[in-house]
Amino acid sequence: MSSSYGRFLTFEGVDGAGKSTHVDWVVQWLESHGKTVVSTREPGGTPIGESIRALVLNTPMHLETETLLMFAARAEHVRTVIEPALAAGHWVVCDRFTDATQAYQGAGRQLGQSRVETLAQWVHPCLTPHRTWLFDVPLDVAKERLNRTRTQDRFEQEESAFFERTQQAYWGLAKQNPARFKTIDGTQTIEHIRALLGIDLAQLLQSDEIKR
Ligand code: TMP
């Protein structure tokens, strides 16, 4: 990796964990510290990806179709947005990435971790986030938050056993990758969470400066 390569930061968590509230704040923090930032999301982030998002979030389909569509959107996203931005030295902040496919399709829908890993190796063999913030909340809190918001998509309407498997998978991924994952208690106040994110971002920035 060249010294001018950017950093890839991702947000993860079950629906209702509260991660998306903090994405713009992280982007603004980085920009105010001199970084050029690309803020994006999955599924989505490109015209093709956003079309796929509308389809997978709302149309019933087979698990294999759903998983391949997630990776089709990702292939386009990685090649046209994420990798070019990182190569230009920008920081990429992405709301969900392949950990979500592991958690939702691999575990929630029980496709299995190795199938998802095979697709990840094919689509982005050399790309792993430098930092992943996992927003963690008890599932009843997540559900209550979802019930308070807008109409729910196909995933948000899933039964509690689905979310239990999804959450367990996220915990497993965090345990397997302790240097990459930081788990954030999503029941804390917004101010407290931002203070934690700020400390972590300052450390990431510092380690980035040291490497240059
Ligand atoms: P969002 O609401 O956080 O933007 O995520 C959209 C939904 O898509 C969310 O319910 C999780 C789901 N999802 C998957 O099932 N697999 C994936 O690979 C990704 C990226 C998202």
PDB file of C-alpha atoms in Angstrom, residues 51-61 151-155 157:
ATOM      1  CA  SER A  51     -31.095   0.761  -8.593  1.00  0.00           C
ATOM      2  CA  ILE A  52     -30.086  -2.568  -7.058  1.00  0.00           C
ATOM      3  CA  ARG A  53     -30.795  -1.150  -3.591  1.00  0.00           C
ATOM      4  CA  ALA A  54     -34.360  -0.224  -4.556  1.00  0.00           C
ATOM      5  CA  LEU A  55     -34.823  -3.739  -5.910  1.00  0.00           C
ATOM      6  CA  VAL A  56     -33.332  -5.804  -3.053  1.00  0.00           C
ATOM      7  CA  LEU A  57     -34.899  -3.774  -0.268  1.00  0.00           C
ATOM      8  CA  ASN A  58     -38.385  -4.101  -1.655  1.00  0.00           C
ATOM      9  CA  THR A  59     -38.748  -7.154  -3.889  1.00  0.00           C
ATOM     10  CA  PRO A  60     -39.030 -10.711  -2.557  1.00  0.00           C
ATOM     11  CA  MET A  61     -36.357 -12.918  -4.163  1.00  0.00           C
ATOM     12  CA  THR A 151     -42.277   2.284   6.507  1.00  0.00           C
ATOM     13  CA  GLN A 152     -40.079  -0.727   6.965  1.00  0.00           C
ATOM     14  CA  ASP A 153     -38.226  -2.447   4.129  1.00  0.00           C
ATOM     15  CA  ARG A 154     -37.964  -6.210   3.526  1.00  0.00           C
ATOM     16  CA  PHE A 155     -35.064  -6.639   5.982  1.00  0.00           C
ATOM     17  CA  GLN A 157     -39.677  -6.508   8.680  1.00  0.00           C
TER      18      GLN A 157
END
